[in-house]
XYZ file of C-alpha atoms in Angstrom:
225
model
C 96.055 116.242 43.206
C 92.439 115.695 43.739
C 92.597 112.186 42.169
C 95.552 111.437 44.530
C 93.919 112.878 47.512
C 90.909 110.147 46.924
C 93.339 107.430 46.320
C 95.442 107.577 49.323
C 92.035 108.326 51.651
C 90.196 105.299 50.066
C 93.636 103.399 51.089
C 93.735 104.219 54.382
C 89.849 103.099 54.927
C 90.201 99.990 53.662
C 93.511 99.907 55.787
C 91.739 100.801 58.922
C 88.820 98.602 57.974
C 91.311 95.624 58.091
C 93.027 96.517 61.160
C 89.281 96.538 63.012
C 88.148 93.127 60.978
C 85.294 95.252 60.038
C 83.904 95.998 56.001
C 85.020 99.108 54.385
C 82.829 101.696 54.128
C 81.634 103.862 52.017
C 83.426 107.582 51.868
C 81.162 110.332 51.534
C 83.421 113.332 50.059
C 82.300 116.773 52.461
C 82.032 119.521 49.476
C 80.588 122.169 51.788
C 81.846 125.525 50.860
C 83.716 124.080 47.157
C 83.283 124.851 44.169
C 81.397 122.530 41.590
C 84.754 122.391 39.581
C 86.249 120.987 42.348
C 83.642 118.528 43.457
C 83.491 118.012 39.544
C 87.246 117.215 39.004
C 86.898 114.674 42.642
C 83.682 113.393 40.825
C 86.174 112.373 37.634
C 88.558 110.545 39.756
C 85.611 108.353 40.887
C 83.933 109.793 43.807
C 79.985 109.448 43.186
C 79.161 110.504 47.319
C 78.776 113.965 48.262
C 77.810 116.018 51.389
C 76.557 119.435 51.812
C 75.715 121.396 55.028
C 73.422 124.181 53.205
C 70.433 124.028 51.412
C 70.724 126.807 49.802
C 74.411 126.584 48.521
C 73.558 122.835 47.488
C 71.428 124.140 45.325
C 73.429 125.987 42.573
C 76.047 122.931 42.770
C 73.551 120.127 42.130
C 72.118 121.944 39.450
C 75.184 122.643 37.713
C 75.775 119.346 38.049
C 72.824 117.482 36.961
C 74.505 115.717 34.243
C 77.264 114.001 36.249
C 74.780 111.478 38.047
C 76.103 112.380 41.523
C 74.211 111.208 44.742
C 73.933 114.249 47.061
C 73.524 113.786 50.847
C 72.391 116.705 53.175
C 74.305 116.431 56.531
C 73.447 119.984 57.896
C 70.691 120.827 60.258
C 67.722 121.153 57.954
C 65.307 123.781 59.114
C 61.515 123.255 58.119
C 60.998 125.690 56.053
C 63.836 124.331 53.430
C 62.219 120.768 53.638
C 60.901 121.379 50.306
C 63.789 122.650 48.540
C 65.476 119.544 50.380
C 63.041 116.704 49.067
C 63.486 117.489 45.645
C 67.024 118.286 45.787
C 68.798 115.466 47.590
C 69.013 112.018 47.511
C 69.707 111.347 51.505
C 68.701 113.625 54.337
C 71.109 112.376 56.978
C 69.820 115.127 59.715
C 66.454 114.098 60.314
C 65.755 114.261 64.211
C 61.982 115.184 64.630
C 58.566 114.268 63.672
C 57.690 117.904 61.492
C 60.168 117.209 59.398
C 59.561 113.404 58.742
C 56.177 114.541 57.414
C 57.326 117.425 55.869
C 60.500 115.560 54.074
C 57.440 113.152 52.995
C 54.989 115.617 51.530
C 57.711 117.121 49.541
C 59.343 113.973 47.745
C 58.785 114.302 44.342
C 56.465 111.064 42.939
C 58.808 110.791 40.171
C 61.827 110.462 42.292
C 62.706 107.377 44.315
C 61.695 107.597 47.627
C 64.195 109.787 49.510
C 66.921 107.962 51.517
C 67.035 109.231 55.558
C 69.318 108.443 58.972
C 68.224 109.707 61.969
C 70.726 112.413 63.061
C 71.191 111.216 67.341
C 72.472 114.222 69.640
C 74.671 111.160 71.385
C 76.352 113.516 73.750
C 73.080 115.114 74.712
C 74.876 118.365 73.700
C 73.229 121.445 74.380
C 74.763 123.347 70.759
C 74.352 120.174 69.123
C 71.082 119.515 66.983
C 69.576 115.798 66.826
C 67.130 113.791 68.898
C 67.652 111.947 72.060
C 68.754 108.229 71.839
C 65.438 107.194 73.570
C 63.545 109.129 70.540
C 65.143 106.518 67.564
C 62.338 104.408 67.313
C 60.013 106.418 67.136
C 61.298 108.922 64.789
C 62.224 105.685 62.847
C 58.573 104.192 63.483
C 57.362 107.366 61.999
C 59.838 107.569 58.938
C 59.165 103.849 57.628
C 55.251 104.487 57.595
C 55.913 107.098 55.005
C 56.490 105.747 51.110
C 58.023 108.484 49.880
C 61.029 107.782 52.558
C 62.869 105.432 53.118
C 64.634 104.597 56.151
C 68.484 103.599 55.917
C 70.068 104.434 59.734
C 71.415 106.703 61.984
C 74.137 109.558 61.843
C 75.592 111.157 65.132
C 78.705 113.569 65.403
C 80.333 113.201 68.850
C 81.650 115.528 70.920
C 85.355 116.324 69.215
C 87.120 114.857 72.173
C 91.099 116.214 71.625
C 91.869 112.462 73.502
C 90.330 110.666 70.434
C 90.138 107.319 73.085
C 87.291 109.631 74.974
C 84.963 109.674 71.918
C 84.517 106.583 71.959
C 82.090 105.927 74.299
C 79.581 107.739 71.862
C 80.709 105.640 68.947
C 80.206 102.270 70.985
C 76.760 103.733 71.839
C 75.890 104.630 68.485
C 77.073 101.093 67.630
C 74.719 99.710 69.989
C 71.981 102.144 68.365
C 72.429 101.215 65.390
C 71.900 97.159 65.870
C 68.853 98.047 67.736
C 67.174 99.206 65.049
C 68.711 97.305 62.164
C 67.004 94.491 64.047
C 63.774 96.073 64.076
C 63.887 97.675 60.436
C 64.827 95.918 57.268
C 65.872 98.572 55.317
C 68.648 99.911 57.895
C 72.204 99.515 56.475
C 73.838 102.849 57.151
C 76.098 103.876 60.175
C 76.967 107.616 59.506
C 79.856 108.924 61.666
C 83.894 109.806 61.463
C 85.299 112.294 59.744
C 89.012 113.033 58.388
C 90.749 112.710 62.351
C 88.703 110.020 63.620
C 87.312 107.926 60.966
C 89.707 104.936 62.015
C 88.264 104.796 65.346
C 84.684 105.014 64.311
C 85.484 102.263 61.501
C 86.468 99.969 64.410
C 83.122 100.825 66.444
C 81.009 99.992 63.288
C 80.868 102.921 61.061
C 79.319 101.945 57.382
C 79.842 105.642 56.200
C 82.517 107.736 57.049
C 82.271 111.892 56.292
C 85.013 113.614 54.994
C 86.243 116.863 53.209
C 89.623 118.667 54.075
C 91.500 115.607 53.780
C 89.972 115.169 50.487
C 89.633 119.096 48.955
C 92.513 120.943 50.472
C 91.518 123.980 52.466
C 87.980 125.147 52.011
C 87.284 128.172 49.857
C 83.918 129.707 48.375
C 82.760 130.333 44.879
């Protein structure tokens, strides 16, 4: 089912990727909340990508994991004091969106380990329950992100406001879009648009997402170990 699942969601980006004229991108599978069997058995069908909102729960999974060579983004709000546990546990920190933890996500990073992969997370909506920076804040944050060796900086990650009219979100994609050049001009190493997610991914494919974040569409309903 799982191997199915993948198939017909890896379909249906490249089919949306063709109907915008833009590249595919790449899926990163949401296993928040699953068990490591089950990102385990999606991991056998191919998927290599995977998400996680917790630091804490990320933890146990990676580990018993070790062996499968997975690459393991963080794409919850990452509190300072986890920025340790973070930098040796992940490969991308997609929820970076102030200064503290750019330093701290730098003094952490393991010498041994390549240096850590990081978007700047962009509150796009200028939501008050929403974490990330301001759009004005980008460069600096990004300024501050590429003077550190242990990081390395690869773009920006935003979740919009879930609009019900799907046309009304985007707005924040096309702005994100617009983001996004910006500072790919500016910054070599930027490749990486972060944003969509299982009911939207089409329309953020068409406004330039290189990443798209998904998990129920992918795992089934969500249950916990």
């Amino acid at each position: 089912m799982l191997a199915q699942r993948l198939s017909a969601i890896l379909q249906s980006l490249e089919n949306a990727a063709i109907a915008s004229d833009r590249p595919p991108p790449r899926l990163l599978a949401v296993s928040k909340t699953q068990t490591a069997t089950a990102v385990a058995a999606l991991a056998a069908a191919g998927q290599r990508a995977f998400g996680e909102n917790y630091v804490q729960e990320a933890q146990a999974k990676i580990g018993a994991l070790a062996q499968a060579g997975l690459e393991w983004h963080l794409i919850g709000h990452l509190q300072s004091n986890k920025a340790e546990t973070a930098a040796n546990l992940f490969d991308w920190v997609q929820t970076v969106d102030r200064l503290k933890l750019v330093a701290a996500l730098a003094r952490f990073r393991p010498p041994h380990r390549p240096p850590l992969n990081v978007l700047v997370q962009v509150n796009i909506d200028d939501e008050a329950s929403k974490h990330g920076c301001a759009p004005e804040q980008v460069a600096e944050l990004a300024e501050a992100i590429e003077r550190e060796p242990r990081l390395t900086l690869r773009g920006l990650m935003a979740i919009p406001t879930p609009h019900a009219d799907l046309e009304a979100r985007r707005p924040a994609y096309r702005s994100m879009a617009a983001l996004f050049d910006a500072l790919a001009a500016r910054h070599s190493s930027v490749d990486t648009l972060s944003m969509g997610m299982s009911d939207d991914f089409p329309l953020a494919i068409a406004e330039g997402a290189t990443m798209v974040r998904i998990g129920t569409a992918l795992f089934g309903p969500r249950s916990r170990e």
